[in-house]
XYZ file of C-alpha atoms in Angstrom:
654
model
C 0.000 0.000 0.000
C 2.861 2.375 0.880
C 4.537 1.615 -2.424
C 1.293 2.446 -4.221
C 1.080 5.804 -2.458
C 4.711 6.505 -3.365
C 4.052 5.707 -7.040
C 1.008 7.957 -7.102
C 2.950 10.747 -5.371
C 5.723 10.483 -7.947
C 3.203 10.624 -10.785
C 1.643 13.694 -9.205
C 4.994 15.432 -8.875
C 5.909 14.621 -12.475
C 2.604 15.912 -13.809
C 2.793 19.008 -11.588
C 6.331 19.737 -12.726
C 5.403 19.346 -16.379
C 2.422 21.658 -15.954
C 4.627 24.194 -14.172
C 7.203 24.009 -16.981
C 4.446 24.456 -19.577
C 3.058 27.428 -17.703
C 6.510 28.987 -17.456
C 7.116 28.400 -21.180
C 3.748 29.807 -22.203
C 4.235 32.763 -19.883
C 7.642 33.412 -21.332
C 6.285 33.400 -24.851
C 3.400 35.644 -23.897
C 5.533 38.351 -22.284
C 6.111 39.775 -25.740
C 3.376 38.179 -27.870
C 3.993 40.527 -30.810
C 7.764 39.972 -30.930
C 8.653 38.300 -34.283
C 10.627 35.084 -34.532
C 14.371 35.455 -34.841
C 15.283 34.643 -38.462
C 18.386 36.789 -38.706
C 20.686 33.819 -39.488
C 20.570 30.072 -40.189
C 21.294 29.418 -36.508
C 18.451 31.662 -35.357
C 15.933 30.157 -37.792
C 16.821 26.551 -36.902
C 16.756 27.323 -33.168
C 13.347 29.009 -33.514
C 11.959 25.942 -35.281
C 13.364 23.507 -32.706
C 12.081 25.613 -29.810
C 8.558 25.630 -31.286
C 8.697 21.832 -31.691
C 9.818 21.347 -28.081
C 6.943 23.475 -26.909
C 4.613 21.444 -29.097
C 5.942 18.218 -27.521
C 5.249 19.547 -24.039
C 1.718 20.451 -25.145
C 1.093 16.928 -26.481
C 2.514 15.301 -23.329
C -0.047 17.138 -21.254
C -3.004 16.800 -23.648
C -2.320 14.016 -26.227
C -5.770 14.336 -27.831
C -5.878 18.170 -27.724
C -9.305 17.988 -26.143
C -9.231 21.332 -24.352
C -9.901 24.597 -26.142
C -6.690 26.090 -24.702
C -4.599 23.235 -26.157
C -6.279 23.568 -29.538
C -5.710 27.324 -29.574
C -2.035 26.940 -28.629
C -1.526 24.265 -31.268
C -2.928 26.628 -33.917
C -0.585 29.388 -32.707
C 2.428 27.083 -32.993
C 1.399 26.125 -36.535
C 1.195 29.793 -37.507
C 4.651 30.424 -36.037
C 6.117 27.513 -37.988
C 4.656 28.863 -41.217
C 6.846 31.972 -40.863
C 10.061 29.925 -41.063
C 9.600 28.547 -44.602
C 9.879 30.142 -48.025
C 6.495 29.517 -49.686
C 7.069 31.941 -52.564
C 6.555 29.150 -55.118
C 3.277 28.023 -53.534
C -0.132 29.547 -54.449
C -1.436 31.776 -51.671
C -4.550 29.627 -51.237
C -2.363 26.541 -50.643
C 0.174 28.018 -48.207
C -1.685 27.046 -45.043
C -2.188 23.447 -46.193
C 1.420 23.115 -47.330
C 2.676 24.600 -44.044
C 0.715 22.034 -42.037
C 2.145 19.316 -44.290
C 5.851 20.302 -44.232
C 5.913 21.035 -40.478
C 5.695 17.369 -39.334
C 7.946 16.242 -42.196
C 10.682 18.712 -41.225
C 10.649 17.776 -37.546
C 10.698 14.047 -38.445
C 13.796 14.641 -40.569
C 15.623 16.888 -38.084
C 14.913 14.418 -35.225
C 16.576 11.591 -37.163
C 19.634 13.130 -38.871
C 22.781 14.327 -37.119
C 22.713 18.095 -36.524
C 25.867 20.135 -36.028
C 26.400 21.952 -32.702
C 24.658 25.300 -32.555
C 28.035 27.005 -32.309
C 28.964 25.579 -35.722
C 25.928 27.046 -37.425
C 26.464 30.602 -38.787
C 24.948 33.323 -36.686
C 24.238 36.922 -37.721
C 27.866 37.983 -37.278
C 29.166 35.058 -39.308
C 26.647 35.750 -42.053
C 27.797 39.360 -42.269
C 31.468 38.504 -42.054
C 31.311 35.770 -44.701
C 28.646 37.567 -46.804
C 26.532 34.399 -46.881
C 23.265 34.069 -48.828
C 22.797 30.276 -48.546
C 23.721 27.635 -45.998
C 22.886 23.913 -45.875
C 22.959 21.530 -42.923
C 26.121 19.405 -43.316
C 25.657 16.093 -45.130
C 22.150 17.073 -46.281
C 20.305 19.127 -48.864
C 18.246 21.005 -46.302
C 19.073 24.580 -47.185
C 18.520 27.986 -45.622
C 18.398 31.016 -47.928
C 18.483 34.736 -47.333
C 15.442 36.513 -48.822
C 16.712 39.306 -51.064
C 13.481 41.176 -51.806
C 9.889 41.578 -50.762
C 8.325 42.141 -47.324
C 10.547 39.438 -45.773
C 13.792 40.830 -47.112
C 16.855 39.930 -44.992
C 15.242 36.920 -43.253
C 16.775 33.443 -43.333
C 14.209 30.765 -44.168
C 14.073 27.121 -45.191
C 14.444 27.385 -48.984
C 11.587 26.878 -51.440
C 13.453 23.924 -52.978
C 13.725 22.311 -49.541
C 9.967 22.737 -49.070
C 9.287 20.939 -52.376
C 11.624 18.022 -51.569
C 10.739 17.395 -47.930
C 8.657 14.278 -48.750
C 11.625 12.922 -50.688
C 13.958 13.610 -47.763
C 11.535 11.956 -45.343
C 11.367 8.776 -47.447
C 15.162 8.565 -47.202
C 15.377 8.896 -43.415
C 12.065 7.425 -42.165
C 13.734 4.135 -41.205
C 16.414 5.827 -39.068
C 15.813 5.896 -35.294
C 15.053 9.113 -33.443
C 18.024 10.771 -31.815
C 18.069 10.663 -27.990
C 17.755 14.454 -27.884
C 14.946 14.596 -30.462
C 12.547 17.528 -30.036
C 9.399 15.524 -30.779
C 10.257 11.863 -31.325
C 7.610 9.224 -30.711
C 4.457 10.589 -29.089
C 1.816 8.247 -27.732
C -0.599 6.985 -28.936
C -0.160 7.692 -32.672
C 3.624 7.713 -33.188
C 5.746 10.444 -34.684
C 4.560 13.891 -35.843
C 4.011 12.816 -39.458
C 2.106 9.652 -38.485
C -0.065 11.733 -36.203
C -0.719 14.263 -38.971
C -1.681 11.499 -41.435
C -4.003 9.571 -39.110
C -5.894 12.348 -37.365
C -8.555 14.697 -38.692
C -8.694 18.341 -37.770
C -11.587 18.856 -35.369
C -14.412 16.897 -37.000
C -14.542 14.249 -34.261
C -12.415 13.322 -31.205
C -8.963 11.806 -31.693
C -9.908 8.995 -29.285
C -12.183 7.579 -31.969
C -9.165 7.087 -34.238
C -7.377 5.141 -31.508
C -10.375 2.834 -31.125
C -10.614 2.065 -34.854
C -9.540 -1.384 -36.065
C -6.106 -1.613 -37.590
C -7.320 -2.021 -41.180
C -9.069 1.364 -41.022
C -5.784 2.994 -39.982
C -3.767 1.380 -42.766
C -2.248 4.121 -44.952
C -2.467 4.189 -48.752
C -1.184 7.163 -50.740
C -0.498 9.068 -47.493
C -4.099 8.713 -46.268
C -5.584 6.016 -44.022
C -8.478 3.832 -45.147
C -10.990 5.622 -42.922
C -10.226 8.900 -44.701
C -10.730 7.305 -48.118
C -14.131 6.036 -46.985
C -14.969 9.517 -45.704
C -13.917 11.059 -49.042
C -16.194 8.693 -50.964
C -19.115 9.306 -48.603
C -18.785 13.100 -48.843
C -18.575 13.097 -52.646
C -21.477 10.647 -53.008
C -23.751 12.676 -50.741
C -22.809 15.925 -52.502
C -23.488 14.473 -55.955
C -26.761 12.911 -54.792
C -27.973 16.170 -53.273
C -27.070 18.077 -56.440
C -28.918 15.575 -58.649
C -31.973 15.726 -56.369
C -32.023 19.542 -56.246
C -31.618 19.774 -60.033
C -34.443 17.323 -60.670
C -36.823 19.022 -58.230
C -36.051 22.477 -59.632
C -36.672 21.286 -63.208
C -40.002 19.754 -62.238
C -41.099 22.852 -60.351
C -40.039 25.034 -63.273
C -41.946 22.895 -65.796
C -45.146 23.281 -63.784
C -44.979 27.075 -63.726
C -45.645 29.672 -66.380
C -42.100 30.192 -67.623
C -43.200 33.261 -69.592
C -43.258 35.195 -66.329
C -39.777 36.516 -65.521
C -40.299 36.068 -61.779
C -40.661 32.328 -62.294
C -37.397 31.967 -64.228
C -35.247 32.201 -61.101
C -35.538 28.454 -60.512
C -32.983 28.033 -63.304
C -30.307 29.446 -60.963
C -30.959 26.825 -58.284
C -28.866 23.991 -59.851
C -25.662 26.017 -60.477
C -25.804 27.826 -57.133
C -26.515 24.626 -55.208
C -23.738 22.866 -57.151
C -21.240 25.610 -56.273
C -22.207 25.522 -52.589
C -22.099 21.723 -52.409
C -18.697 21.603 -54.136
C -17.309 24.216 -51.744
C -18.779 22.356 -48.753
C -17.241 19.078 -49.939
C -13.870 20.821 -50.384
C -14.064 22.249 -46.865
C -14.976 18.889 -45.328
C -12.217 17.013 -47.143
C -9.525 19.631 -46.595
C -10.388 21.252 -43.269
C -12.242 18.544 -41.338
C -11.120 15.145 -42.630
C -7.654 16.578 -43.401
C -6.620 15.037 -46.705
C -2.844 14.640 -46.896
C -0.312 15.088 -49.666
C -1.023 15.206 -53.371
C -4.517 13.784 -52.764
C -5.334 16.968 -50.882
C -4.094 19.038 -53.828
C -6.119 16.953 -56.300
C -9.357 17.242 -54.330
C -8.877 20.948 -53.676
C -8.037 21.722 -57.312
C -10.846 19.643 -58.848
C -13.522 20.844 -56.420
C -12.365 24.454 -56.794
C -12.591 24.193 -60.586
C -16.074 22.683 -60.294
C -17.083 25.513 -57.978
C -15.803 28.121 -60.446
C -17.620 26.472 -63.350
C -20.861 26.375 -61.377
C -20.563 30.076 -60.511
C -19.817 30.875 -64.164
C -22.914 28.864 -65.136
C -24.970 30.797 -62.582
C -23.742 34.162 -63.911
C -24.587 33.216 -67.513
C -28.034 32.013 -66.427
C -28.602 35.218 -64.489
C -27.671 37.277 -67.552
C -30.168 35.332 -69.675
C -32.962 35.836 -67.115
C -32.260 39.556 -66.743
C -32.107 40.067 -70.532
C -35.456 38.296 -70.984
C -36.954 40.414 -68.210
C -35.789 43.592 -69.963
C -37.338 42.477 -73.256
C -40.691 41.718 -71.594
C -40.689 44.938 -69.602
C -40.877 47.115 -72.753
C -44.299 46.011 -73.904
C -45.143 49.507 -75.141
C -42.612 49.151 -77.939
C -42.088 45.436 -78.557
C -40.139 46.009 -81.786
C -37.771 48.614 -80.396
C -34.142 47.936 -81.224
C -33.250 49.351 -77.821
C -34.330 46.363 -75.813
C -32.649 43.899 -78.180
C -29.333 45.742 -77.943
C -29.753 45.908 -74.173
C -30.446 42.185 -74.102
C -27.319 41.491 -76.141
C -25.222 43.744 -73.907
C -26.466 42.013 -70.739
C -25.704 38.576 -72.134
C -22.246 39.609 -73.316
C -21.556 41.125 -69.908
C -22.586 37.875 -68.214
C -20.179 35.911 -70.433
C -17.358 38.358 -69.687
C -17.974 38.031 -65.935
C -18.083 34.236 -66.234
C -14.737 34.188 -68.064
C -13.280 36.573 -65.485
C -14.391 34.235 -62.670
C -12.640 31.289 -64.331
C -9.445 33.263 -64.999
C -9.427 34.631 -61.444
C -9.741 31.094 -60.138
C -6.894 29.932 -62.355
C -4.664 32.659 -60.932
C -5.724 31.539 -57.447
C -4.215 28.115 -58.166
C -0.909 29.797 -58.856
C -1.178 29.498 -62.626
C -0.336 32.685 -64.465
C -2.600 33.623 -67.358
C 0.127 35.668 -69.041
C 1.576 32.645 -70.913
C -1.972 31.891 -72.045
C -2.413 35.421 -73.335
C 0.995 35.240 -74.996
C -0.053 31.995 -76.641
C -3.159 33.709 -77.911
C -0.931 36.347 -79.470
C 1.259 33.722 -81.154
C -1.732 31.789 -82.417
C -3.741 34.901 -83.165
C -4.039 34.173 -86.865
C -5.413 30.684 -86.315
C -7.831 31.911 -83.663
C -8.944 34.806 -85.861
C -9.670 32.378 -88.679
C -11.546 30.095 -86.304
C -13.745 32.817 -84.836
C -14.217 34.730 -88.102
C -17.686 33.240 -88.790
C -18.796 34.074 -85.264
C -17.583 37.656 -85.549
C -19.202 38.009 -88.960
C -22.514 36.782 -87.592
C -22.260 39.129 -84.616
C -21.531 42.113 -86.865
C -24.343 41.036 -89.181
C -26.721 41.025 -86.223
C -25.635 44.531 -85.254
C -26.262 45.670 -88.846
C -29.770 44.192 -88.755
C -30.446 45.961 -85.452
C -29.133 49.332 -86.614
C -30.460 49.435 -90.195
C -33.733 47.755 -89.173
C -34.736 46.349 -92.583
C -36.920 43.977 -90.588
C -38.122 43.685 -87.018
C -39.575 40.883 -84.960
C -43.086 40.081 -86.170
C -42.535 41.384 -89.726
C -43.342 39.332 -92.818
C -40.429 39.421 -95.217
C -39.468 37.939 -98.556
C -35.835 36.970 -99.080
C -33.715 35.130 -101.612
C -32.460 31.615 -100.976
C -30.728 28.881 -103.023
C -34.138 27.254 -103.551
C -35.720 30.510 -104.690
C -37.614 33.348 -103.108
C -38.974 32.556 -99.636
C -41.458 34.271 -97.331
C -41.438 34.053 -93.544
C -42.340 35.804 -90.299
C -39.396 37.073 -88.223
C -39.469 35.433 -84.788
C -36.061 36.334 -83.357
C -32.947 38.305 -84.266
C -30.147 36.940 -82.104
C -26.406 37.394 -81.720
C -25.557 34.681 -84.219
C -28.646 34.021 -86.337
C -32.129 35.146 -87.343
C -35.108 32.809 -87.034
C -38.086 32.965 -89.383
C -41.347 31.026 -89.319
C -42.303 29.977 -92.855
C -45.895 29.666 -94.008
C -45.481 25.882 -93.816
C -45.064 26.481 -90.036
C -41.444 25.335 -90.185
C -38.686 27.301 -88.497
C -35.653 28.322 -90.533
C -32.449 29.673 -88.957
C -30.167 31.840 -91.103
C -26.740 33.127 -89.913
C -26.762 36.898 -89.568
C -23.703 37.312 -91.791
C -25.559 35.599 -94.639
C -28.987 37.093 -93.929
C -27.718 40.672 -93.800
C -26.274 40.234 -97.333
C -29.559 39.013 -98.845
C -32.063 41.146 -100.698
C -34.794 41.434 -98.080
C -38.255 42.689 -98.928
C -40.288 43.753 -95.884
C -43.906 42.975 -96.674
C -45.324 44.185 -93.344
C -44.635 47.868 -93.926
C -46.616 48.015 -97.184
C -50.004 49.705 -97.124
C -51.449 47.612 -99.971
C -50.781 44.256 -101.591
C -50.146 43.939 -105.322
C -52.399 41.637 -107.321
C -51.095 40.926 -110.787
C -52.035 38.079 -113.082
C -52.963 37.305 -116.712
C -56.435 36.253 -117.822
C -56.353 33.824 -120.783
C -59.408 33.992 -123.105
C -60.206 31.718 -125.998
C -59.094 32.710 -129.518
C -62.722 32.422 -130.653
C -63.430 35.580 -128.667
C -64.345 38.433 -131.004
C -62.935 41.928 -130.624
C -66.254 43.276 -129.365
C -66.570 40.467 -126.844
C -63.076 41.323 -125.678
C -64.073 44.977 -125.379
C -67.098 43.906 -123.351
C -64.905 41.868 -120.982
C -62.346 44.637 -120.604
C -64.997 47.263 -119.902
C -66.828 45.236 -117.294
C -63.568 44.110 -115.677
C -62.514 47.750 -115.287
C -65.901 48.756 -113.916
C -65.869 45.819 -111.498
C -62.353 46.633 -110.267
C -63.229 50.326 -109.907
C -66.363 49.459 -108.015
C -64.687 47.051 -105.626
C -64.176 48.797 -102.233
C -60.982 46.823 -101.557
C -59.265 47.782 -104.834
C -57.338 51.028 -105.142
C -58.276 52.785 -108.437
C -55.180 54.989 -108.557
C -52.850 52.500 -110.260
C -55.446 50.076 -111.547
C -54.668 48.536 -114.935
C -56.802 46.117 -116.964
C -55.334 45.753 -120.462
C -55.400 43.434 -123.438
C -51.733 42.627 -123.344
C -51.319 40.485 -126.418
C -51.643 37.151 -128.112
C -50.418 34.117 -126.296
C -49.633 30.660 -127.618
C -53.167 29.500 -127.053
C -55.053 32.482 -125.670
C -55.841 36.148 -125.801
C -54.022 37.554 -122.744
C -55.619 40.189 -120.533
C -53.370 41.562 -117.766
C -54.939 42.668 -114.486
C -52.737 44.900 -112.312
C -54.244 46.271 -109.104
C -53.396 47.108 -105.491
C -55.587 45.510 -102.820
C -56.242 47.595 -99.721
C -54.735 45.216 -97.159
C -51.275 44.199 -95.970
C -52.160 40.800 -94.526
C -52.151 37.657 -96.614
C -55.298 35.997 -95.205
C -57.429 39.022 -96.096
C -55.642 39.430 -99.438
C -56.503 35.886 -100.535
C -60.129 36.358 -99.468
C -60.410 39.546 -101.565
C -58.673 37.919 -104.511
C -61.067 34.995 -104.307
C -63.996 37.406 -104.504
C -62.483 39.166 -107.521
C -61.813 35.861 -109.278
C -65.430 34.768 -108.839
C -66.649 38.070 -110.301
C -64.276 37.621 -113.248
C -65.878 34.266 -113.997
C -69.287 35.942 -114.082
C -68.061 38.675 -116.459
C -66.431 36.221 -118.849
C -69.585 34.103 -118.869
C -71.750 37.233 -119.417
C -69.654 38.150 -122.454
C -70.370 34.774 -124.021
C -66.722 33.773 -124.240
C -64.607 31.402 -122.161
C -61.169 30.642 -120.785
C -58.547 29.192 -123.065
C -57.218 25.688 -122.745
C -53.440 25.224 -122.880
C -52.424 24.351 -126.405
C -50.537 21.282 -125.305
C -53.629 19.763 -123.700
C -55.460 17.173 -125.762
C -59.077 16.517 -124.887
C -61.801 14.561 -126.650
C -65.246 16.126 -126.470
C -67.852 17.684 -128.675
C -67.248 21.399 -128.616
C -70.474 23.214 -127.781
C -69.070 26.351 -129.321
C -69.960 29.835 -128.155
C -73.316 31.194 -127.057
C -74.505 32.868 -130.268
C -77.342 34.790 -128.607
C -75.120 36.319 -125.932
C -72.468 37.016 -128.536
C -74.989 39.007 -130.580
C -76.128 40.892 -127.431
C -72.617 41.887 -126.356
C -71.652 42.912 -129.864
C -74.862 44.937 -130.188
C -74.138 46.770 -126.942
C -70.582 47.590 -128.025
C -71.970 48.787 -131.387
C -74.417 51.072 -129.529
C -71.531 52.512 -127.459
C -69.693 53.166 -130.691
C -72.652 54.830 -132.421
C -73.283 57.042 -129.377
C -69.579 57.976 -129.171
C -69.466 56.463 -125.663
C -66.945 53.686 -126.304
C -64.999 53.469 -122.982
C -61.519 53.199 -124.506
C -58.698 53.704 -123.811
C -59.887 54.605 -120.257
C -63.022 54.852 -118.182
C -63.492 58.584 -117.861
C -63.514 60.430 -114.517
C -67.299 60.919 -114.276
C -67.880 57.242 -114.959
C -65.319 56.333 -112.295
C -67.258 58.392 -109.747
C -70.537 56.856 -110.932
C -69.389 53.254 -110.481
C -66.903 53.695 -107.616
C -67.668 51.563 -104.527
C -70.975 50.211 -105.941
C -70.271 46.464 -105.597
C -71.039 44.351 -102.591
C -67.958 43.337 -100.621
C -68.034 41.163 -98.670
C -70.430 39.590 -101.207
C -74.151 39.241 -100.605
C -75.059 36.216 -98.542
C -72.113 36.383 -96.147
C -72.442 37.362 -92.494
C -69.981 40.221 -93.024
C -72.211 41.541 -95.816
C -75.203 41.703 -93.494
C -73.188 43.534 -90.849
C -71.942 46.156 -93.284
C -75.129 46.592 -95.362
C -77.168 48.347 -92.661
C -74.594 51.116 -92.311
C -73.571 51.650 -95.900
C -76.416 50.683 -98.220
C -78.548 53.749 -97.462
C -75.723 56.142 -98.117
C -74.686 54.292 -101.259
C -78.274 54.406 -102.579
C -78.327 58.133 -102.051
C -74.964 58.582 -103.764
C -76.017 56.383 -106.648
C -79.330 58.244 -107.118
C -77.522 61.539 -107.345
C -75.155 60.003 -109.856
C -78.057 58.699 -111.923
C -79.608 62.180 -111.992
C -76.655 63.217 -114.153
C -76.720 62.302 -117.860
C -75.928 58.596 -117.769
C -73.884 56.846 -120.395
C -75.708 54.113 -122.264
C -72.951 51.567 -121.474
C -73.632 51.813 -117.703
C -73.118 48.370 -116.180
C -76.461 47.163 -114.690
C -76.057 43.495 -114.207
C -73.506 43.539 -111.416
C -75.164 46.164 -109.247
C -76.698 45.020 -105.980
C -80.433 44.130 -106.026
C -81.268 47.244 -104.001
C -79.782 49.401 -106.736
């Protein structure tokens, strides 16, 4: 029992002494907490590193699992102090902290195994000045100290950048050597040396005791990382990918159920890229900061996940630019064809692409990769790149020309030349690269702007009237007087039609065809829409049939057509009537050639029914216009009327 008390008393004294020594050490370092480390010479830098490691060993002896907040805080302070003793000029700024945590245990493992010269043999500040030293290496090793010649750390002696890069190589050479008796760290229970401890343990994600209780196969190390870390890496990446896939699918379904024409409901498109960026950054933080990936695996995960994060943010910026540009276009409903909102839309989208490229380039510089060689390469290969992007630039410039000259606008009907002949379509979109037109067959055609801007484009929407021009083919049996009858009544009918403009009306016997007497009809229809134009033309065609039949003639058959039938010939009675009427016009000096005179134009103007009698539109218009037309016609009839006045085609109420 007495021996047991003695053993416990000894343990108490040892622990108390260690705590007292730790308190004295911490107190000593906190007297001047802002005093920088001494790096004035190789001796000072090496001594500063070894002193920090001894203090770290005392900290681990008292709290092996770093469970207390004070121990964790002090450990972080020691890591920051160590970082100031190495030259990380060749390391990207974002990677310095990770590399410092990696080289710290490697350096102490190496220094605790190799033979170090006495401190007196290492150059101090006086020796450096006397010998004008700029480099010094530990004897029988390649561990080198260098004097920084420029920058904010000018004049300091640090472990060289080359030494930092080759520390893993040096460790592999000496890892089988035993620790020196006076080693600063050496073997520390329960995880071994500093590097083994760094490899096995996480940061602060869960207690270190859990690692001790793991089975041996989970602590087996492959590629500088134990098995349990590899399992954690796979779990983190799987969960992140699964969450991203789920969020993307839900957002697409919610977006498909909403009215995507409303700009406020387009924001769901930003959910996948933003969630992807956040999940990638979270996975990077867990793998790097919590699980503590080690070595080149840490660099691979950090680089890949950082690139993915940048790409997701670039995707989000491009999507945001598209949403904002669409919102601008919809917001100007008062002037939907204004070139202003299309140029604004293009500018917003271009700006979004520029920002996205800037994000990627900024991220590349963050990895320590300079973009200047890339830009120089672009200069060297400028000709090839210019040739490659020439079509794109031509299309972009062509789009700008279409916007500025405005030969067409969205919604216009235009006629343009194509390899297959003249085409007609409705303009649906004028974009950065191409113009889209909806053809009358309801198919969508896309034409590059560079090509479309060079075509002969005829804008049909800006016309006030639509041209109707065709040739009427009459049989060769038609007599001259019958032809005069047809021409006269065609002119009167066209003058009387309310949808035909009389200003440039032309109905002429043009000549003799291969198998017909050709009458050309040239007129402008008072409409600029094709559906109404074809309805009016149909009405005119039906009236032409009536006139030709009234004249007692007929339409010519093509000469190449062979048909077997008994020709009924012409209507002799109607032929005699039409010829008699023309003869009466001639005897009364009222023959309406070469033109229908002005008074006759006024007499017959707007006297036909259109829409024709029997249609619902005719009933709607008759109540308002028939009374006035009767009055106008009566006043016209009170004037001396010409004997060739056309009676048959007047409305029944006339």
